[in-house]
Amino acid sequence: MLAAMMAVLWVVLWVVPTIANAQWSQPEEEEKDSDRRCMQCHGQPHIAELGPDERRSMVGTWLDPDTPPPADAPEIEPLAGDEEPTRPALFVLHEDLAHSPHADLRCIDCHEDAARLPHAVRLNRATCASACHTEVWDDYAEGSHREAYDHDDERAPTCVSCHGGHDMHAIDDRDAPQHRLNRLFLCGDCHAKHGPSREGVESAARVRAYLDSAHAKAITEAGLLWAATCADCHDAHRVHKADDPRSTVYRENIPETCGSCHEGITEIYEHSVHGKLLAEGDENAPVCTDCHTAHSITRASSPDFMLDI
Protein backbone atom coordinates (compact mmCIF):
# COMPACT_ATOMS: atom_id res chain seq x y z
CA MET A 1 0.00 0.00 0.00
CA LEU A 2 2.79 2.36 0.96
CA ALA A 3 4.64 1.50 -2.24
CA ALA A 4 1.55 2.32 -4.32
CA MET A 5 1.11 5.66 -2.56
CA MET A 6 4.77 6.48 -3.14
CA ALA A 7 4.39 5.64 -6.83
CA VAL A 8 1.39 7.95 -7.16
CA LEU A 9 3.23 10.69 -5.31
CA TRP A 10 6.21 10.30 -7.64
CA VAL A 11 3.94 10.67 -10.68
CA VAL A 12 2.30 13.80 -9.25
CA LEU A 13 5.51 15.47 -8.14
CA TRP A 14 7.81 14.52 -11.02
CA VAL A 15 6.14 13.11 -14.12
CA VAL A 16 3.20 15.53 -14.39
CA PRO A 17 5.34 18.69 -14.04
CA THR A 18 7.81 17.27 -16.53
CA ILE A 19 5.08 16.65 -19.11
CA ALA A 20 3.55 20.07 -18.45
CA ASN A 21 6.91 21.77 -18.83
CA ALA A 22 7.54 19.91 -22.06
CA GLN A 23 4.15 20.95 -23.40
CA TRP A 24 4.62 24.57 -22.47
CA SER A 25 8.22 24.75 -23.66
CA GLN A 26 7.56 23.27 -27.08
CA PRO A 27 6.16 26.44 -28.69
CA GLU A 28 9.09 28.40 -27.27
CA GLU A 29 11.53 25.94 -28.84
CA GLU A 30 9.65 26.16 -32.13
CA GLU A 31 9.87 29.94 -32.01
CA LYS A 32 13.60 29.77 -31.38
CA ASP A 33 14.00 27.32 -34.25
CA SER A 34 12.16 29.56 -36.71
CA ASP A 35 14.25 32.59 -35.75
CA ARG A 36 17.41 30.49 -35.82
CA ARG A 37 16.70 29.51 -39.42
CA CYS A 38 16.32 33.14 -40.42
CA MET A 39 19.43 34.29 -38.59
CA GLN A 40 21.58 31.61 -40.22
CA CYS A 41 21.57 33.94 -43.21
CA HIS A 42 20.41 37.33 -41.95
CA GLY A 43 22.61 37.19 -38.86
CA GLN A 44 25.79 36.98 -40.97
CA PRO A 45 27.42 40.38 -41.65
CA HIS A 46 28.54 39.42 -45.16
CA ILE A 47 24.93 39.22 -46.37
CA ALA A 48 24.95 43.03 -46.44
CA GLU A 49 27.69 42.94 -49.09
CA LEU A 50 26.27 40.30 -51.43
CA GLY A 51 25.51 41.30 -55.00
CA PRO A 52 22.27 40.56 -56.89
CA ASP A 53 23.48 37.21 -58.27
CA GLU A 54 24.60 35.96 -54.88
CA ARG A 55 21.41 37.11 -53.18
CA ARG A 56 19.31 35.43 -55.84
CA SER A 57 21.15 32.14 -55.42
CA MET A 58 20.34 32.15 -51.69
CA VAL A 59 16.58 32.23 -52.23
CA GLY A 60 16.64 30.30 -55.49
CA THR A 61 18.18 27.12 -54.14
CA TRP A 62 15.96 24.34 -52.78
CA LEU A 63 17.64 23.36 -49.52
CA ASP A 64 16.64 19.70 -49.26
CA PRO A 65 18.50 17.59 -51.87
CA ASP A 66 16.49 14.46 -51.03
CA THR A 67 13.06 15.98 -51.57
CA PRO A 68 11.86 17.67 -54.76
CA PRO A 69 10.42 21.18 -54.30
CA PRO A 70 6.63 21.32 -53.93
CA ALA A 71 4.48 22.29 -56.87
CA ASP A 72 3.64 25.64 -55.27
CA ALA A 73 7.26 26.54 -54.51
CA PRO A 74 7.98 30.21 -55.32
CA GLU A 75 9.05 30.70 -58.91
CA ILE A 76 12.46 32.30 -59.28
CA GLU A 77 12.34 35.22 -61.68
CA PRO A 78 15.41 36.14 -63.74
CA LEU A 79 17.34 39.24 -62.72
CA ALA A 80 15.92 42.39 -64.26
CA GLY A 81 19.16 44.35 -64.17
CA ASP A 82 17.87 47.14 -61.92
CA GLU A 83 18.57 45.42 -58.59
CA GLU A 84 20.41 47.27 -55.85
CA PRO A 85 24.15 46.47 -55.84
CA THR A 86 24.01 45.60 -52.13
CA ARG A 87 21.27 45.38 -49.48
CA PRO A 88 22.80 46.42 -46.11
CA ALA A 89 19.43 46.10 -44.34
CA LEU A 90 19.43 42.34 -44.92
CA PHE A 91 21.89 42.01 -42.05
CA VAL A 92 19.98 41.98 -38.77
CA LEU A 93 21.66 42.61 -35.44
CA HIS A 94 20.20 40.43 -32.72
CA GLU A 95 20.78 43.27 -30.23
CA ASP A 96 18.49 45.55 -32.24
CA LEU A 97 15.66 43.07 -31.99
CA ALA A 98 16.28 42.29 -28.34
CA HIS A 99 15.82 45.94 -27.33
CA SER A 100 12.88 46.75 -29.60
CA PRO A 101 9.14 46.66 -28.80
CA HIS A 102 9.01 43.57 -31.04
CA ALA A 103 11.49 41.58 -28.95
CA ASP A 104 8.93 38.87 -28.17
CA LEU A 105 7.86 38.38 -31.79
CA ARG A 106 9.25 35.80 -34.18
CA CYS A 107 10.70 36.88 -37.51
CA ILE A 108 7.84 35.19 -39.36
CA ASP A 109 5.24 37.03 -37.29
CA CYS A 110 6.12 40.10 -39.36
CA HIS A 111 7.62 38.42 -42.42
CA GLU A 112 4.75 35.98 -42.89
CA ASP A 113 5.72 34.96 -46.40
CA ALA A 114 9.15 33.81 -45.18
CA ALA A 115 7.71 31.00 -43.08
CA ARG A 116 8.82 28.42 -45.64
CA LEU A 117 12.34 28.31 -47.01
CA PRO A 118 13.56 29.15 -49.49
CA HIS A 119 11.27 32.16 -49.43
CA ALA A 120 10.25 34.19 -52.46
CA VAL A 121 12.68 36.64 -54.01
CA ARG A 122 10.53 39.60 -53.01
CA LEU A 123 8.72 39.58 -49.69
CA ASN A 124 5.69 41.70 -48.93
CA ARG A 125 6.74 44.66 -46.79
CA ALA A 126 3.21 45.61 -45.78
CA THR A 127 2.45 43.00 -43.14
CA CYS A 128 2.47 45.31 -40.11
CA ALA A 129 -1.33 45.33 -40.05
CA SER A 130 -1.96 41.67 -40.70
CA ALA A 131 -2.61 40.90 -37.03
CA CYS A 132 -1.41 43.80 -34.91
CA HIS A 133 -1.68 47.39 -36.11
CA THR A 134 -4.97 47.06 -37.95
CA GLU A 135 -6.54 50.36 -36.85
CA VAL A 136 -3.44 52.38 -37.68
CA TRP A 137 -3.15 50.55 -40.99
CA ASP A 138 -6.72 51.51 -41.92
CA ASP A 139 -5.83 55.17 -41.33
CA TYR A 140 -2.65 54.90 -43.39
CA ALA A 141 -4.39 52.98 -46.17
CA GLU A 142 -6.83 55.83 -46.88
CA GLY A 143 -4.24 58.61 -46.62
CA SER A 144 -2.14 60.50 -49.16
CA HIS A 145 1.06 58.72 -48.11
CA ARG A 146 -0.39 55.36 -49.16
CA GLU A 147 -1.78 56.95 -52.33
CA ALA A 148 1.73 58.10 -53.22
CA TYR A 149 3.07 54.62 -52.46
CA ASP A 150 0.47 53.04 -54.74
CA HIS A 151 1.64 55.38 -57.51
CA ASP A 152 5.23 54.16 -57.08
CA ASP A 153 6.46 57.44 -55.62
CA GLU A 154 9.92 56.61 -54.24
CA ARG A 155 9.48 59.27 -51.54
CA ALA A 156 6.26 57.74 -50.19
CA PRO A 157 6.74 56.69 -46.56
CA THR A 158 5.91 53.22 -45.31
CA CYS A 159 5.74 52.04 -41.69
CA VAL A 160 9.49 51.42 -41.71
CA SER A 161 10.28 54.89 -43.10
CA CYS A 162 9.02 56.54 -39.92
CA HIS A 163 9.28 53.84 -37.27
CA GLY A 164 12.45 52.06 -38.39
CA GLY A 165 12.87 48.38 -39.02
CA HIS A 166 14.55 45.98 -36.64
CA ASP A 167 16.09 48.78 -34.55
CA MET A 168 12.67 50.19 -33.67
CA HIS A 169 12.07 52.16 -30.47
CA ALA A 170 8.88 52.75 -28.51
CA ILE A 171 7.49 56.18 -29.39
CA ASP A 172 8.08 57.48 -25.86
CA ASP A 173 11.76 56.48 -26.08
CA ARG A 174 13.89 59.64 -26.29
CA ASP A 175 15.88 58.06 -29.14
CA ALA A 176 12.79 57.23 -31.21
CA PRO A 177 12.39 59.31 -34.40
CA GLN A 178 8.70 59.77 -33.46
CA HIS A 179 9.40 61.05 -29.94
CA ARG A 180 7.73 64.42 -29.55
CA LEU A 181 11.08 66.20 -29.38
CA ASN A 182 12.29 64.49 -32.57
CA ARG A 183 9.30 64.08 -34.87
CA LEU A 184 9.45 67.57 -36.39
CA PHE A 185 12.80 66.59 -37.92
CA LEU A 186 11.45 63.20 -39.03
CA CYS A 187 8.74 64.88 -41.10
CA GLY A 188 10.86 67.88 -42.05
CA ASP A 189 13.80 65.91 -43.43
CA CYS A 190 11.49 64.18 -45.89
CA HIS A 191 9.28 67.10 -46.89
CA ALA A 192 12.26 69.41 -47.38
CA LYS A 193 13.12 67.25 -50.41
CA HIS A 194 9.72 67.69 -52.08
CA GLY A 195 9.16 69.98 -55.02
CA PRO A 196 6.77 72.96 -55.17
CA SER A 197 3.11 72.47 -54.28
CA ARG A 198 0.28 73.08 -56.71
CA GLU A 199 0.16 76.63 -55.34
CA GLY A 200 3.84 77.05 -56.21
CA VAL A 201 5.03 77.04 -52.58
CA GLU A 202 8.32 75.25 -52.01
CA SER A 203 7.94 72.42 -49.52
CA ALA A 204 11.36 73.23 -48.08
CA ALA A 205 10.20 76.81 -47.43
CA ARG A 206 7.27 75.51 -45.40
CA VAL A 207 9.61 73.35 -43.34
CA ARG A 208 11.90 76.32 -42.68
CA ALA A 209 8.90 78.49 -41.76
CA TYR A 210 7.70 75.93 -39.24
CA LEU A 211 11.17 75.46 -37.71
CA ASP A 212 11.28 79.23 -37.15
CA SER A 213 7.76 79.33 -35.66
CA ALA A 214 6.58 79.63 -32.07
CA HIS A 215 5.45 76.00 -32.18
CA ALA A 216 8.82 74.59 -33.23
CA LYS A 217 10.87 76.86 -30.98
CA ALA A 218 8.82 75.73 -28.00
CA ILE A 219 10.17 72.25 -28.77
CA THR A 220 13.72 72.96 -29.92
CA GLU A 221 14.51 75.78 -27.48
CA ALA A 222 12.27 75.10 -24.48
CA GLY A 223 11.87 71.32 -24.78
CA LEU A 224 8.11 71.67 -24.38
CA LEU A 225 6.73 68.21 -25.10
CA TRP A 226 3.19 69.24 -25.95
CA ALA A 227 3.94 72.00 -28.44
CA ALA A 228 2.39 71.32 -31.84
CA THR A 229 4.33 69.06 -34.20
CA CYS A 230 3.50 68.15 -37.80
CA ALA A 231 1.51 65.09 -36.69
CA ASP A 232 -0.60 67.09 -34.25
CA CYS A 233 -1.99 69.22 -37.07
CA HIS A 234 -1.80 66.85 -40.05
CA ASP A 235 -2.33 63.57 -38.14
CA ALA A 236 0.31 60.87 -38.03
CA HIS A 237 -1.21 58.13 -40.17
CA ARG A 238 -4.45 59.51 -41.63
CA VAL A 239 -2.70 62.21 -43.66
CA HIS A 240 -4.77 63.87 -46.39
CA LYS A 241 -4.17 66.77 -48.73
CA ALA A 242 -5.36 70.11 -47.40
CA ASP A 243 -8.18 70.36 -49.97
CA ASP A 244 -9.61 66.98 -48.94
CA PRO A 245 -12.64 67.37 -46.60
CA ARG A 246 -11.27 64.43 -44.57
CA SER A 247 -8.07 66.35 -43.82
CA THR A 248 -7.51 67.75 -40.35
CA VAL A 249 -6.24 70.93 -42.04
CA TYR A 250 -9.17 71.25 -44.46
CA ARG A 251 -10.38 74.82 -44.07
CA GLU A 252 -13.62 74.01 -42.25
CA ASN A 253 -11.81 71.58 -39.92
CA ILE A 254 -9.04 73.94 -38.83
CA PRO A 255 -10.80 75.39 -35.74
CA GLU A 256 -11.36 71.87 -34.43
CA THR A 257 -7.75 70.89 -35.13
CA CYS A 258 -6.31 73.97 -33.44
CA GLY A 259 -8.86 73.57 -30.66
CA SER A 260 -7.45 70.19 -29.70
CA CYS A 261 -4.67 72.23 -28.03
CA HIS A 262 -6.09 75.75 -27.77
CA GLU A 263 -9.39 74.76 -26.21
CA GLY A 264 -10.10 78.00 -24.39
CA ILE A 265 -9.38 80.21 -27.40
CA THR A 266 -11.52 77.97 -29.60
CA GLU A 267 -14.49 78.47 -27.27
CA ILE A 268 -14.10 82.22 -27.70
CA TYR A 269 -13.80 81.84 -31.49
CA GLU A 270 -16.96 79.72 -31.70
CA HIS A 271 -18.98 82.52 -30.08
CA SER A 272 -17.38 85.22 -32.22
CA VAL A 273 -18.79 86.62 -35.46
CA HIS A 274 -16.16 84.64 -37.38
CA GLY A 275 -17.01 81.35 -35.70
CA LYS A 276 -20.74 81.87 -36.13
CA LEU A 277 -20.31 82.58 -39.84
CA LEU A 278 -18.29 79.39 -40.28
CA ALA A 279 -20.93 77.39 -38.42
CA GLU A 280 -23.54 78.79 -40.79
CA GLY A 281 -21.55 77.45 -43.75
CA ASP A 282 -19.92 80.69 -44.92
CA GLU A 283 -16.83 79.48 -46.82
CA ASN A 284 -15.25 82.94 -46.57
CA ALA A 285 -15.43 83.09 -42.78
CA PRO A 286 -11.94 83.57 -41.32
CA VAL A 287 -10.41 80.58 -39.54
CA CYS A 288 -7.36 80.36 -37.29
CA THR A 289 -4.79 80.18 -40.10
CA ASP A 290 -6.10 83.29 -41.84
CA CYS A 291 -4.83 85.41 -38.97
CA HIS A 292 -2.11 83.24 -37.45
CA THR A 293 -0.86 81.50 -40.65
CA ALA A 294 -0.31 77.75 -40.83
CA HIS A 295 3.42 77.16 -40.46
CA SER A 296 5.16 80.47 -39.65
CA ILE A 297 3.18 81.08 -36.46
CA THR A 298 4.40 83.80 -34.10
CA ARG A 299 3.22 84.71 -30.61
CA ALA A 300 0.15 86.94 -30.67
CA SER A 301 1.93 89.34 -28.32
CA SER A 302 4.94 89.77 -30.63
CA PRO A 303 5.44 92.77 -32.96
CA ASP A 304 5.79 90.38 -35.92
CA PHE A 305 2.26 89.09 -35.39
CA MET A 306 0.79 92.59 -35.26
CA LEU A 307 2.69 93.56 -38.42
CA ASP A 308 1.37 90.48 -40.23
CA ILE A 309 -2.20 91.39 -39.31
Tab-separated table of C-alpha atoms in Angstrom:
chain	number	residue	atom	x	y	z
A	1	MET	CA	0.000	0.000	0.000
A	2	LEU	CA	2.787	2.364	0.957
A	3	ALA	CA	4.635	1.497	-2.237
A	4	ALA	CA	1.553	2.320	-4.316
A	5	MET	CA	1.114	5.658	-2.562
A	6	MET	CA	4.774	6.480	-3.143
A	7	ALA	CA	4.391	5.642	-6.834
A	8	VAL	CA	1.389	7.948	-7.157
A	9	LEU	CA	3.231	10.692	-5.310
A	10	TRP	CA	6.206	10.299	-7.645
A	11	VAL	CA	3.936	10.670	-10.684
A	12	VAL	CA	2.295	13.798	-9.249
A	13	LEU	CA	5.513	15.471	-8.144
A	14	TRP	CA	7.806	14.520	-11.021
A	15	VAL	CA	6.139	13.107	-14.116
A	16	VAL	CA	3.201	15.534	-14.390
A	17	PRO	CA	5.340	18.695	-14.038
A	18	THR	CA	7.815	17.271	-16.534
A	19	ILE	CA	5.083	16.648	-19.113
A	20	ALA	CA	3.553	20.068	-18.449
A	21	ASN	CA	6.907	21.769	-18.825
A	22	ALA	CA	7.542	19.911	-22.057
A	23	GLN	CA	4.151	20.947	-23.403
A	24	TRP	CA	4.622	24.571	-22.470
A	25	SER	CA	8.225	24.755	-23.657
A	26	GLN	CA	7.564	23.267	-27.076
A	27	PRO	CA	6.164	26.440	-28.690
A	28	GLU	CA	9.091	28.403	-27.274
A	29	GLU	CA	11.525	25.940	-28.843
A	30	GLU	CA	9.646	26.156	-32.127
A	31	GLU	CA	9.867	29.937	-32.006
A	32	LYS	CA	13.602	29.771	-31.380
A	33	ASP	CA	13.999	27.322	-34.247
A	34	SER	CA	12.155	29.557	-36.709
A	35	ASP	CA	14.254	32.586	-35.752
A	36	ARG	CA	17.414	30.492	-35.825
A	37	ARG	CA	16.696	29.507	-39.422
A	38	CYS	CA	16.317	33.144	-40.424
A	39	MET	CA	19.428	34.287	-38.588
A	40	GLN	CA	21.575	31.609	-40.220
A	41	CYS	CA	21.574	33.941	-43.215
A	42	HIS	CA	20.410	37.327	-41.947
A	43	GLY	CA	22.615	37.190	-38.864
A	44	GLN	CA	25.789	36.978	-40.975
A	45	PRO	CA	27.424	40.381	-41.653
A	46	HIS	CA	28.541	39.418	-45.155
A	47	ILE	CA	24.926	39.223	-46.372
A	48	ALA	CA	24.949	43.029	-46.445
A	49	GLU	CA	27.686	42.942	-49.092
A	50	LEU	CA	26.267	40.297	-51.433
A	51	GLY	CA	25.512	41.298	-55.005
A	52	PRO	CA	22.273	40.560	-56.889
A	53	ASP	CA	23.481	37.208	-58.272
A	54	GLU	CA	24.597	35.964	-54.876
A	55	ARG	CA	21.411	37.109	-53.179
A	56	ARG	CA	19.309	35.428	-55.841
A	57	SER	CA	21.155	32.137	-55.417
A	58	MET	CA	20.336	32.155	-51.688
A	59	VAL	CA	16.582	32.225	-52.229
A	60	GLY	CA	16.644	30.304	-55.485
A	61	THR	CA	18.177	27.116	-54.142
A	62	TRP	CA	15.958	24.343	-52.777
A	63	LEU	CA	17.645	23.358	-49.519
A	64	ASP	CA	16.640	19.701	-49.264
A	65	PRO	CA	18.502	17.589	-51.871
A	66	ASP	CA	16.495	14.458	-51.027
A	67	THR	CA	13.057	15.983	-51.572
A	68	PRO	CA	11.859	17.668	-54.755
A	69	PRO	CA	10.425	21.182	-54.296
A	70	PRO	CA	6.630	21.316	-53.933
A	71	ALA	CA	4.477	22.289	-56.872
A	72	ASP	CA	3.645	25.636	-55.272
A	73	ALA	CA	7.261	26.538	-54.512
A	74	PRO	CA	7.975	30.207	-55.315
A	75	GLU	CA	9.045	30.702	-58.907
A	76	ILE	CA	12.458	32.298	-59.280
A	77	GLU	CA	12.338	35.222	-61.675
A	78	PRO	CA	15.412	36.140	-63.736
A	79	LEU	CA	17.342	39.240	-62.717
A	80	ALA	CA	15.919	42.394	-64.264
A	81	GLY	CA	19.162	44.355	-64.166
A	82	ASP	CA	17.875	47.144	-61.921
A	83	GLU	CA	18.572	45.424	-58.591
A	84	GLU	CA	20.410	47.273	-55.846
A	85	PRO	CA	24.153	46.468	-55.836
A	86	THR	CA	24.006	45.596	-52.131
A	87	ARG	CA	21.268	45.378	-49.478
A	88	PRO	CA	22.797	46.422	-46.113
A	89	ALA	CA	19.427	46.104	-44.340
A	90	LEU	CA	19.431	42.337	-44.925
A	91	PHE	CA	21.893	42.011	-42.052
A	92	VAL	CA	19.975	41.979	-38.772
A	93	LEU	CA	21.662	42.608	-35.438
A	94	HIS	CA	20.205	40.428	-32.719
A	95	GLU	CA	20.776	43.273	-30.234
A	96	ASP	CA	18.489	45.553	-32.238
A	97	LEU	CA	15.661	43.070	-31.994
A	98	ALA	CA	16.282	42.289	-28.337
A	99	HIS	CA	15.816	45.937	-27.326
A	100	SER	CA	12.877	46.750	-29.598
A	101	PRO	CA	9.139	46.658	-28.798
A	102	HIS	CA	9.012	43.573	-31.040
A	103	ALA	CA	11.491	41.583	-28.951
A	104	ASP	CA	8.926	38.868	-28.173
A	105	LEU	CA	7.860	38.376	-31.790
A	106	ARG	CA	9.245	35.802	-34.182
A	107	CYS	CA	10.701	36.882	-37.514
A	108	ILE	CA	7.841	35.192	-39.357
A	109	ASP	CA	5.238	37.031	-37.291
A	110	CYS	CA	6.115	40.095	-39.362
A	111	HIS	CA	7.617	38.418	-42.424
A	112	GLU	CA	4.753	35.983	-42.887
A	113	ASP	CA	5.721	34.955	-46.398
A	114	ALA	CA	9.152	33.808	-45.180
A	115	ALA	CA	7.711	30.998	-43.081
A	116	ARG	CA	8.820	28.419	-45.636
A	117	LEU	CA	12.344	28.313	-47.013
A	118	PRO	CA	13.558	29.146	-49.493
A	119	HIS	CA	11.267	32.157	-49.428
A	120	ALA	CA	10.246	34.188	-52.456
A	121	VAL	CA	12.682	36.639	-54.013
A	122	ARG	CA	10.526	39.596	-53.013
A	123	LEU	CA	8.718	39.576	-49.690
A	124	ASN	CA	5.691	41.699	-48.929
A	125	ARG	CA	6.739	44.663	-46.787
A	126	ALA	CA	3.211	45.609	-45.779
A	127	THR	CA	2.452	42.999	-43.140
A	128	CYS	CA	2.469	45.313	-40.107
A	129	ALA	CA	-1.327	45.333	-40.049
A	130	SER	CA	-1.965	41.670	-40.695
A	131	ALA	CA	-2.614	40.896	-37.033
A	132	CYS	CA	-1.405	43.797	-34.913
A	133	HIS	CA	-1.680	47.390	-36.109
A	134	THR	CA	-4.975	47.064	-37.952
A	135	GLU	CA	-6.536	50.356	-36.849
A	136	VAL	CA	-3.440	52.381	-37.684
A	137	TRP	CA	-3.148	50.555	-40.994
A	138	ASP	CA	-6.717	51.507	-41.918
A	139	ASP	CA	-5.832	55.166	-41.329
A	140	TYR	CA	-2.647	54.901	-43.391
A	141	ALA	CA	-4.394	52.983	-46.172
A	142	GLU	CA	-6.827	55.829	-46.881
A	143	GLY	CA	-4.241	58.610	-46.624
A	144	SER	CA	-2.140	60.498	-49.160
A	145	HIS	CA	1.059	58.723	-48.108
A	146	ARG	CA	-0.390	55.362	-49.165
A	147	GLU	CA	-1.776	56.953	-52.330
A	148	ALA	CA	1.734	58.099	-53.220
A	149	TYR	CA	3.069	54.619	-52.459
A	150	ASP	CA	0.468	53.038	-54.742
A	151	HIS	CA	1.636	55.380	-57.514
A	152	ASP	CA	5.233	54.163	-57.084
A	153	ASP	CA	6.463	57.442	-55.623
A	154	GLU	CA	9.915	56.614	-54.240
A	155	ARG	CA	9.477	59.265	-51.537
A	156	ALA	CA	6.260	57.739	-50.191
A	157	PRO	CA	6.744	56.686	-46.559
A	158	THR	CA	5.908	53.216	-45.306
A	159	CYS	CA	5.741	52.043	-41.693
A	160	VAL	CA	9.495	51.421	-41.708
A	161	SER	CA	10.282	54.891	-43.097
A	162	CYS	CA	9.020	56.539	-39.923
A	163	HIS	CA	9.280	53.837	-37.270
A	164	GLY	CA	12.446	52.064	-38.387
A	165	GLY	CA	12.874	48.376	-39.019
A	166	HIS	CA	14.554	45.975	-36.642
A	167	ASP	CA	16.088	48.777	-34.553
A	168	MET	CA	12.674	50.186	-33.674
A	169	HIS	CA	12.073	52.158	-30.470
A	170	ALA	CA	8.883	52.748	-28.509
A	171	ILE	CA	7.488	56.180	-29.389
A	172	ASP	CA	8.079	57.476	-25.857
A	173	ASP	CA	11.755	56.483	-26.077
A	174	ARG	CA	13.888	59.638	-26.293
A	175	ASP	CA	15.877	58.061	-29.144
A	176	ALA	CA	12.790	57.227	-31.212
A	177	PRO	CA	12.386	59.307	-34.396
A	178	GLN	CA	8.698	59.767	-33.462
A	179	HIS	CA	9.399	61.049	-29.941
A	180	ARG	CA	7.729	64.425	-29.548
A	181	LEU	CA	11.082	66.202	-29.376
A	182	ASN	CA	12.287	64.487	-32.570
A	183	ARG	CA	9.302	64.081	-34.870
A	184	LEU	CA	9.455	67.570	-36.395
A	185	PHE	CA	12.802	66.586	-37.922
A	186	LEU	CA	11.452	63.204	-39.032
A	187	CYS	CA	8.740	64.876	-41.105
A	188	GLY	CA	10.861	67.878	-42.048
A	189	ASP	CA	13.803	65.912	-43.429
A	190	CYS	CA	11.490	64.180	-45.890
A	191	HIS	CA	9.282	67.095	-46.889
A	192	ALA	CA	12.256	69.406	-47.381
A	193	LYS	CA	13.120	67.254	-50.413
A	194	HIS	CA	9.725	67.690	-52.080
A	195	GLY	CA	9.157	69.981	-55.022
A	196	PRO	CA	6.768	72.960	-55.166
A	197	SER	CA	3.113	72.465	-54.276
A	198	ARG	CA	0.276	73.085	-56.713
A	199	GLU	CA	0.159	76.632	-55.341
A	200	GLY	CA	3.845	77.054	-56.211
A	201	VAL	CA	5.030	77.038	-52.583
A	202	GLU	CA	8.319	75.248	-52.010
A	203	SER	CA	7.940	72.420	-49.516
A	204	ALA	CA	11.363	73.229	-48.075
A	205	ALA	CA	10.199	76.808	-47.431
A	206	ARG	CA	7.265	75.507	-45.396
A	207	VAL	CA	9.607	73.349	-43.335
A	208	ARG	CA	11.896	76.318	-42.680
A	209	ALA	CA	8.904	78.491	-41.764
A	210	TYR	CA	7.697	75.928	-39.241
A	211	LEU	CA	11.167	75.463	-37.711
A	212	ASP	CA	11.284	79.228	-37.148
A	213	SER	CA	7.763	79.334	-35.656
A	214	ALA	CA	6.579	79.631	-32.067
A	215	HIS	CA	5.448	76.002	-32.177
A	216	ALA	CA	8.818	74.589	-33.235
A	217	LYS	CA	10.870	76.858	-30.979
A	218	ALA	CA	8.820	75.732	-28.001
A	219	ILE	CA	10.170	72.255	-28.765
A	220	THR	CA	13.723	72.963	-29.925
A	221	GLU	CA	14.514	75.777	-27.477
A	222	ALA	CA	12.272	75.096	-24.479
A	223	GLY	CA	11.874	71.321	-24.778
A	224	LEU	CA	8.109	71.673	-24.380
A	225	LEU	CA	6.735	68.207	-25.101
A	226	TRP	CA	3.191	69.237	-25.953
A	227	ALA	CA	3.938	72.001	-28.439
A	228	ALA	CA	2.393	71.317	-31.840
A	229	THR	CA	4.327	69.061	-34.203
A	230	CYS	CA	3.499	68.146	-37.796
A	231	ALA	CA	1.513	65.088	-36.693
A	232	ASP	CA	-0.603	67.095	-34.250
A	233	CYS	CA	-1.994	69.216	-37.067
A	234	HIS	CA	-1.802	66.855	-40.049
A	235	ASP	CA	-2.328	63.568	-38.144
A	236	ALA	CA	0.314	60.869	-38.029
A	237	HIS	CA	-1.214	58.130	-40.172
A	238	ARG	CA	-4.453	59.509	-41.633
A	239	VAL	CA	-2.697	62.209	-43.658
A	240	HIS	CA	-4.768	63.865	-46.391
A	241	LYS	CA	-4.170	66.766	-48.735
A	242	ALA	CA	-5.364	70.107	-47.403
A	243	ASP	CA	-8.176	70.358	-49.971
A	244	ASP	CA	-9.614	66.977	-48.945
A	245	PRO	CA	-12.637	67.368	-46.598
A	246	ARG	CA	-11.267	64.429	-44.575
A	247	SER	CA	-8.074	66.345	-43.817
A	248	THR	CA	-7.506	67.750	-40.349
A	249	VAL	CA	-6.240	70.926	-42.045
A	250	TYR	CA	-9.167	71.249	-44.463
A	251	ARG	CA	-10.381	74.818	-44.067
A	252	GLU	CA	-13.621	74.013	-42.248
A	253	ASN	CA	-11.808	71.580	-39.916
A	254	ILE	CA	-9.042	73.945	-38.832
A	255	PRO	CA	-10.797	75.393	-35.744
A	256	GLU	CA	-11.364	71.874	-34.428
A	257	THR	CA	-7.749	70.885	-35.132
A	258	CYS	CA	-6.314	73.969	-33.439
A	259	GLY	CA	-8.860	73.575	-30.660
A	260	SER	CA	-7.447	70.185	-29.697
A	261	CYS	CA	-4.674	72.228	-28.034
A	262	HIS	CA	-6.093	75.754	-27.768
A	263	GLU	CA	-9.394	74.756	-26.210
A	264	GLY	CA	-10.096	78.002	-24.387
A	265	ILE	CA	-9.383	80.207	-27.398
A	266	THR	CA	-11.522	77.975	-29.599
A	267	GLU	CA	-14.485	78.468	-27.271
A	268	ILE	CA	-14.102	82.221	-27.698
A	269	TYR	CA	-13.796	81.836	-31.486
A	270	GLU	CA	-16.960	79.722	-31.704
A	271	HIS	CA	-18.976	82.516	-30.080
A	272	SER	CA	-17.384	85.219	-32.218
A	273	VAL	CA	-18.790	86.623	-35.457
A	274	HIS	CA	-16.158	84.644	-37.380
A	275	GLY	CA	-17.012	81.352	-35.700
A	276	LYS	CA	-20.738	81.866	-36.132
A	277	LEU	CA	-20.315	82.584	-39.839
A	278	LEU	CA	-18.290	79.393	-40.277
A	279	ALA	CA	-20.927	77.385	-38.416
A	280	GLU	CA	-23.539	78.793	-40.793
A	281	GLY	CA	-21.547	77.454	-43.753
A	282	ASP	CA	-19.918	80.688	-44.917
A	283	GLU	CA	-16.834	79.483	-46.818
A	284	ASN	CA	-15.252	82.939	-46.574
A	285	ALA	CA	-15.435	83.089	-42.781
A	286	PRO	CA	-11.939	83.570	-41.320
A	287	VAL	CA	-10.415	80.584	-39.536
A	288	CYS	CA	-7.358	80.364	-37.294
A	289	THR	CA	-4.792	80.176	-40.102
A	290	ASP	CA	-6.100	83.290	-41.844
A	291	CYS	CA	-4.832	85.409	-38.971
A	292	HIS	CA	-2.111	83.243	-37.448
A	293	THR	CA	-0.862	81.501	-40.649
A	294	ALA	CA	-0.311	77.753	-40.832
A	295	HIS	CA	3.425	77.157	-40.457
A	296	SER	CA	5.158	80.471	-39.645
A	297	ILE	CA	3.178	81.077	-36.461
A	298	THR	CA	4.401	83.796	-34.099
A	299	ARG	CA	3.220	84.706	-30.613
A	300	ALA	CA	0.147	86.936	-30.673
A	301	SER	CA	1.934	89.337	-28.319
A	302	SER	CA	4.936	89.768	-30.633
A	303	PRO	CA	5.438	92.772	-32.957
A	304	ASP	CA	5.790	90.378	-35.916
A	305	PHE	CA	2.263	89.091	-35.386
A	306	MET	CA	0.793	92.595	-35.263
A	307	LEU	CA	2.689	93.564	-38.424
A	308	ASP	CA	1.370	90.475	-40.234
A	309	ILE	CA	-2.199	91.386	-39.305
